[in-house]
Every structure is written in structure tokens, then in C-alpha cells.
């Protein structure tokens, strides 16, 4: 019996990854005197991976990784104006409007009252709080959990806080790696709703075969599915 349904936020409730890709393209153009675009993309990804344990996830971590990448690919020769431009890129991202994905509010409206609804997302605390407030969705949720990571231990901690059993927990998100596989691993349920753009770090090449797993093309398919998992 499902009691709690948790939603990832970025690229599940609202648009997120396209803004990162747009900014990455701007960075490549800014640094094109030092390396071609594809090389800068590779260098930035390596920097982000190396910095995850230090900075975590979100726009502020992205800004720091962009600055570090600029310094490295230019051998320290990039002018201070480049650093300023990168910081401006980040501030622009932090002021982006919140664009809800199709069907989100109708789905939340239909679920509220039948389940406890939760946001379980990674990212920077202030930025995720900002987006949730601007989204107009905050009132649908019983609890907001902004997580430093999404491993099995992190979900177990959330489930203990919610005072439920793992089998009473359903997670909905766009990332198999972060939103689905860890939850299945602890005995919960997962629904994967792929987004058309996925951050390279979140990609996994696996076929999920599990009795607690479902996949939907859009959020609108969740409601009819729930009769099969609750």
C-alpha cells in the first residue's frame, strides 16, 4: 500500500537541464581561443565529476567548476574578465523563471489527499527553495527534502523521517541512477519519466527489470499506473 509519493524536482516538476546546456555552450564560446568546443565540454565534465564530493550539486557548484575549467584550459592566462563573465552566467541561471512541465499541476491536484506528497531532490538549498516557491507548487507537498545525494542510505533516512516502510514509498523522477535504482534497492517503488535531455553524470546504461518498477512517457501516465502499484 503506497502511502508516500516523492517527486524529483529538476526535469521532473520543472525545466532545468536545458539551462545548464545553454550555459555550457556560452562557456565553450568564451574559451574557444584556448580549446575547441568538444574539448572544453570534456574538460568541464571531468571537473564536475572531480568536484562532486566537494561542492555537491546545483548551479553554484557548476559556477565553481566552470571557473576552475577556464583556469586550467587557459594555463592560468584567462583574464579576470572571463571569471566575471562566468559568474554572470551563473547569476543569470539563478534568476531563470520556473517553467513547469506539462501535466504536473493536474497530477499533483489529483494525488493530493490520497497520498502524502513529498519533494525529494538534489541541488543547492537556496536555489531549490527559490524554484519551489516560484513554481506555485509548494502547497501540494507534505514535506520538502533537499538532499546532498541520492544513495540508498539517503532514501532510508528520508523514509525513517516519514515514519513509513520502504514498500510504502514511491519515487517518481527522470533519473534512473538517482531517482529509481536506489529506491528499488531498499524495497521501495520507482516510476521513471525520462526527460529529453539528461546530464551526462546521471546517465546509466541498464535495463531495469523489477516488479516495483514502472516507466512512463509523461507525468500524465502516472495516475492510471498507480492502480497497479498501490
Short mmCIF file of N, CA, C and O in Angstrom, two decimals, residues 156-226:
data_model
loop_
_atom_site.label_atom_id
_atom_site.label_comp_id
_atom_site.label_asym_id
_atom_site.label_seq_id
_atom_site.Cartn_x
_atom_site.Cartn_y
_atom_site.Cartn_z
N UNK A 156 16.80 5.88 2.84
CA UNK A 156 16.42 5.25 4.11
C UNK A 156 16.25 6.29 5.21
O UNK A 156 15.33 6.19 6.04
N UNK A 157 17.11 7.28 5.21
CA UNK A 157 16.99 8.36 6.19
C UNK A 157 15.68 9.11 5.99
O UNK A 157 14.97 9.43 6.97
N UNK A 158 15.32 9.40 4.74
CA UNK A 158 14.06 10.09 4.45
C UNK A 158 12.87 9.24 4.87
O UNK A 158 11.92 9.76 5.48
N UNK A 159 12.91 7.98 4.59
CA UNK A 159 11.80 7.08 4.92
C UNK A 159 11.62 6.97 6.43
O UNK A 159 10.49 6.95 6.93
N UNK A 160 12.73 6.94 7.17
CA UNK A 160 12.63 6.92 8.64
C UNK A 160 11.98 8.21 9.13
O UNK A 160 11.15 8.19 10.05
N UNK A 161 12.36 9.33 8.53
CA UNK A 161 11.78 10.62 8.91
C UNK A 161 10.27 10.64 8.64
O UNK A 161 9.50 11.22 9.42
N UNK A 162 9.85 10.03 7.55
CA UNK A 162 8.44 9.99 7.19
C UNK A 162 7.66 8.94 7.97
O UNK A 162 6.43 8.88 7.87
N UNK A 163 8.38 8.09 8.71
CA UNK A 163 7.77 7.06 9.55
C UNK A 163 6.92 6.09 8.73
O UNK A 163 5.76 5.79 9.06
N UNK A 164 7.52 5.59 7.67
CA UNK A 164 6.86 4.59 6.83
C UNK A 164 7.85 3.46 6.54
O UNK A 164 9.04 3.56 6.85
N UNK A 165 7.35 2.40 5.92
CA UNK A 165 8.19 1.30 5.48
C UNK A 165 8.62 1.55 4.03
O UNK A 165 7.91 2.24 3.28
N UNK A 166 9.75 1.00 3.60
CA UNK A 166 10.20 1.22 2.22
C UNK A 166 9.15 0.83 1.18
O UNK A 166 9.00 1.51 0.15
N UNK A 167 8.41 -0.24 1.44
CA UNK A 167 7.41 -0.69 0.48
C UNK A 167 6.20 0.24 0.39
O UNK A 167 5.35 0.09 -0.50
N UNK A 168 6.13 1.22 1.29
CA UNK A 168 5.05 2.20 1.26
C UNK A 168 5.47 3.52 0.57
O UNK A 168 4.73 4.48 0.56
N UNK A 169 6.66 3.49 -0.03
CA UNK A 169 7.27 4.69 -0.61
C UNK A 169 7.41 4.54 -2.12
O UNK A 169 7.92 3.52 -2.61
N UNK A 170 6.96 5.52 -2.87
CA UNK A 170 7.10 5.56 -4.32
C UNK A 170 7.84 6.82 -4.72
O UNK A 170 7.47 7.93 -4.33
N UNK A 171 8.88 6.66 -5.54
CA UNK A 171 9.67 7.78 -6.03
C UNK A 171 9.44 7.94 -7.53
O UNK A 171 9.49 6.97 -8.29
N UNK A 172 9.18 9.18 -7.96
CA UNK A 172 8.97 9.49 -9.37
C UNK A 172 10.05 10.49 -9.80
O UNK A 172 10.23 11.52 -9.17
N UNK A 173 10.76 10.17 -10.89
CA UNK A 173 11.80 11.08 -11.34
C UNK A 173 12.32 10.75 -12.72
O UNK A 173 11.99 9.71 -13.29
N UNK A 174 13.18 11.63 -13.23
CA UNK A 174 13.71 11.47 -14.59
C UNK A 174 15.04 10.73 -14.64
O UNK A 174 15.52 10.42 -15.72
N UNK A 175 15.63 10.44 -13.49
CA UNK A 175 16.95 9.80 -13.46
C UNK A 175 16.85 8.38 -12.91
O UNK A 175 16.49 8.19 -11.75
N UNK A 176 17.19 7.40 -13.74
CA UNK A 176 17.26 6.03 -13.23
C UNK A 176 18.30 5.92 -12.12
O UNK A 176 18.08 5.28 -11.09
N UNK A 177 19.44 6.58 -12.32
CA UNK A 177 20.55 6.47 -11.38
C UNK A 177 20.21 7.01 -10.01
O UNK A 177 20.53 6.39 -8.99
N UNK A 178 19.55 8.18 -9.96
CA UNK A 178 19.32 8.86 -8.68
C UNK A 178 17.92 8.65 -8.12
O UNK A 178 17.75 8.62 -6.90
N UNK A 179 16.92 8.52 -8.99
CA UNK A 179 15.54 8.51 -8.53
C UNK A 179 14.93 7.12 -8.44
O UNK A 179 13.95 6.93 -7.72
N UNK A 180 15.47 6.17 -9.18
CA UNK A 180 14.82 4.86 -9.27
C UNK A 180 15.64 3.73 -8.65
O UNK A 180 15.17 3.04 -7.74
N UNK A 181 16.87 3.54 -9.12
CA UNK A 181 17.64 2.37 -8.70
C UNK A 181 17.89 2.31 -7.19
O UNK A 181 17.74 1.24 -6.58
N UNK A 182 18.25 3.43 -6.52
CA UNK A 182 18.44 3.35 -5.07
C UNK A 182 17.15 3.00 -4.31
O UNK A 182 17.19 2.29 -3.31
N UNK A 183 16.02 3.50 -4.80
CA UNK A 183 14.74 3.23 -4.13
C UNK A 183 14.35 1.76 -4.31
O UNK A 183 13.89 1.11 -3.36
N UNK A 184 14.54 1.24 -5.51
CA UNK A 184 14.28 -0.19 -5.72
C UNK A 184 15.19 -1.03 -4.83
O UNK A 184 14.78 -2.08 -4.32
N UNK A 185 16.42 -0.56 -4.65
CA UNK A 185 17.39 -1.30 -3.85
C UNK A 185 17.02 -1.44 -2.39
O UNK A 185 17.50 -2.36 -1.72
N UNK A 186 16.18 -0.56 -1.88
CA UNK A 186 15.78 -0.64 -0.47
C UNK A 186 14.36 -1.18 -0.30
O UNK A 186 13.82 -1.19 0.80
N UNK A 187 13.77 -1.61 -1.42
CA UNK A 187 12.45 -2.22 -1.33
C UNK A 187 11.28 -1.30 -1.64
O UNK A 187 10.12 -1.66 -1.43
N UNK A 188 11.58 -0.10 -2.13
CA UNK A 188 10.52 0.84 -2.50
C UNK A 188 10.09 0.68 -3.95
O UNK A 188 10.50 -0.26 -4.64
N UNK A 189 9.27 1.62 -4.42
CA UNK A 189 8.76 1.61 -5.78
C UNK A 189 9.33 2.80 -6.54
O UNK A 189 9.55 3.87 -5.96
N UNK A 190 9.52 2.62 -7.85
CA UNK A 190 10.04 3.71 -8.67
C UNK A 190 9.32 3.83 -9.99
O UNK A 190 9.04 2.82 -10.65
N UNK A 191 9.02 5.06 -10.38
CA UNK A 191 8.48 5.34 -11.71
C UNK A 191 9.45 6.29 -12.42
O UNK A 191 9.75 7.37 -11.91
N UNK A 192 9.92 5.87 -13.57
CA UNK A 192 10.87 6.66 -14.35
C UNK A 192 10.13 7.41 -15.45
O UNK A 192 9.38 6.81 -16.23
N UNK A 193 10.30 8.73 -15.49
CA UNK A 193 9.75 9.55 -16.56
C UNK A 193 10.92 10.24 -17.25
O UNK A 193 11.40 11.28 -16.78
N UNK A 194 11.43 9.67 -18.33
CA UNK A 194 12.63 10.24 -18.97
C UNK A 194 12.38 11.67 -19.45
O UNK A 194 11.29 12.02 -19.89
N UNK A 195 13.42 12.49 -19.33
CA UNK A 195 13.41 13.84 -19.89
C UNK A 195 14.28 13.81 -21.13
O UNK A 195 15.21 13.00 -21.24
N UNK A 196 13.99 14.67 -22.10
CA UNK A 196 14.67 14.57 -23.39
C UNK A 196 16.15 14.94 -23.32
O UNK A 196 16.92 14.63 -24.24
N UNK A 197 16.56 15.62 -22.24
CA UNK A 197 17.98 15.91 -22.03
C UNK A 197 18.38 15.37 -20.67
O UNK A 197 17.68 15.60 -19.67
N UNK A 198 19.48 14.64 -20.61
CA UNK A 198 19.96 14.09 -19.34
C UNK A 198 21.42 14.48 -19.14
O UNK A 198 22.24 14.34 -20.05
N UNK A 199 21.72 14.97 -17.95
CA UNK A 199 23.10 15.29 -17.61
C UNK A 199 23.95 14.03 -17.72
O UNK A 199 23.54 12.95 -17.28
N UNK A 200 25.13 14.16 -18.29
CA UNK A 200 25.99 13.01 -18.54
C UNK A 200 26.23 12.18 -17.28
O UNK A 200 26.27 10.94 -17.32
N UNK A 201 26.39 12.83 -16.15
CA UNK A 201 26.69 12.15 -14.90
C UNK A 201 25.52 11.29 -14.44
O UNK A 201 25.70 10.30 -13.72
N UNK A 202 24.30 11.62 -14.88
CA UNK A 202 23.12 10.88 -14.45
C UNK A 202 22.78 9.71 -15.39
O UNK A 202 21.85 8.95 -15.11
N UNK A 203 23.50 9.56 -16.46
CA UNK A 203 23.17 8.51 -17.42
C UNK A 203 23.69 7.15 -16.96
O UNK A 203 24.82 7.03 -16.51
N UNK A 204 22.85 6.14 -17.10
CA UNK A 204 23.26 4.76 -16.83
C UNK A 204 22.72 3.88 -17.95
O UNK A 204 21.59 4.07 -18.40
N UNK A 205 23.51 2.95 -18.39
CA UNK A 205 23.12 2.06 -19.48
C UNK A 205 22.67 0.73 -18.89
O UNK A 205 23.41 -0.25 -18.87
N UNK A 206 21.45 0.71 -18.39
CA UNK A 206 20.92 -0.51 -17.78
C UNK A 206 19.47 -0.71 -18.22
O UNK A 206 18.77 0.24 -18.57
N UNK A 207 19.05 -1.95 -18.22
CA UNK A 207 17.65 -2.30 -18.42
C UNK A 207 17.12 -2.73 -17.06
O UNK A 207 17.61 -3.68 -16.46
N UNK A 208 16.13 -2.02 -16.56
CA UNK A 208 15.61 -2.29 -15.22
C UNK A 208 14.47 -3.31 -15.33
O UNK A 208 13.47 -3.06 -15.99
N UNK A 209 14.66 -4.42 -14.67
CA UNK A 209 13.62 -5.44 -14.59
C UNK A 209 13.36 -5.70 -13.11
O UNK A 209 14.13 -6.36 -12.43
N UNK A 210 12.28 -5.13 -12.62
CA UNK A 210 11.96 -5.22 -11.19
C UNK A 210 10.45 -5.09 -11.04
O UNK A 210 9.81 -4.28 -11.72
N UNK A 211 9.90 -5.87 -10.15
CA UNK A 211 8.44 -5.85 -10.00
C UNK A 211 7.91 -4.52 -9.48
O UNK A 211 6.73 -4.20 -9.66
N UNK A 212 8.76 -3.72 -8.85
CA UNK A 212 8.33 -2.43 -8.31
C UNK A 212 8.64 -1.26 -9.25
O UNK A 212 8.52 -0.11 -8.84
N UNK A 213 9.04 -1.56 -10.48
CA UNK A 213 9.45 -0.52 -11.41
C UNK A 213 8.43 -0.33 -12.52
O UNK A 213 7.89 -1.29 -13.07
N UNK A 214 8.18 0.95 -12.84
CA UNK A 214 7.34 1.29 -13.99
C UNK A 214 8.02 2.45 -14.74
O UNK A 214 8.81 3.20 -14.17
N UNK A 215 7.68 2.59 -16.00
CA UNK A 215 8.20 3.70 -16.80
C UNK A 215 7.04 4.37 -17.52
O UNK A 215 6.13 3.70 -18.01
N UNK A 216 7.07 5.71 -17.56
CA UNK A 216 6.03 6.49 -18.22
C UNK A 216 6.69 7.46 -19.21
O UNK A 216 7.78 7.95 -18.96
N UNK A 217 5.98 7.75 -20.28
CA UNK A 217 6.49 8.74 -21.21
C UNK A 217 6.27 10.15 -20.69
O UNK A 217 7.09 11.05 -20.92
N UNK A 218 5.17 10.37 -19.95
CA UNK A 218 4.86 11.68 -19.39
C UNK A 218 4.24 11.50 -18.02
O UNK A 218 3.79 10.41 -17.64
N UNK A 219 4.16 12.60 -17.27
CA UNK A 219 3.57 12.56 -15.94
C UNK A 219 2.09 12.20 -16.00
O UNK A 219 1.53 11.64 -15.04
N UNK A 220 1.43 12.48 -17.13
CA UNK A 220 0.01 12.19 -17.24
C UNK A 220 -0.29 10.69 -17.19
O UNK A 220 -1.42 10.29 -16.93
N UNK A 221 0.71 9.85 -17.44
CA UNK A 221 0.51 8.41 -17.41
C UNK A 221 0.60 7.82 -16.00
O UNK A 221 0.32 6.64 -15.80
N UNK A 222 1.00 8.65 -15.04
CA UNK A 222 1.19 8.15 -13.67
C UNK A 222 -0.13 7.76 -13.02
O UNK A 222 -0.22 6.72 -12.36
N UNK A 223 -1.15 8.56 -13.17
CA UNK A 223 -2.42 8.31 -12.46
C UNK A 223 -3.00 6.94 -12.80
O UNK A 223 -3.33 6.17 -11.88
N UNK A 224 -3.15 6.56 -14.08
CA UNK A 224 -3.66 5.22 -14.35
C UNK A 224 -2.71 4.11 -13.90
O UNK A 224 -3.15 3.00 -13.58
N UNK A 225 -1.41 4.40 -13.84
CA UNK A 225 -0.45 3.39 -13.39
C UNK A 225 -0.59 3.08 -11.91
O UNK A 225 -0.32 1.96 -11.47
N UNK A 226 -0.98 4.07 -11.12
CA UNK A 226 -0.96 3.91 -9.68
C UNK A 226 -1.88 2.80 -9.19
O UNK A 226 -1.63 2.20 -8.15
#
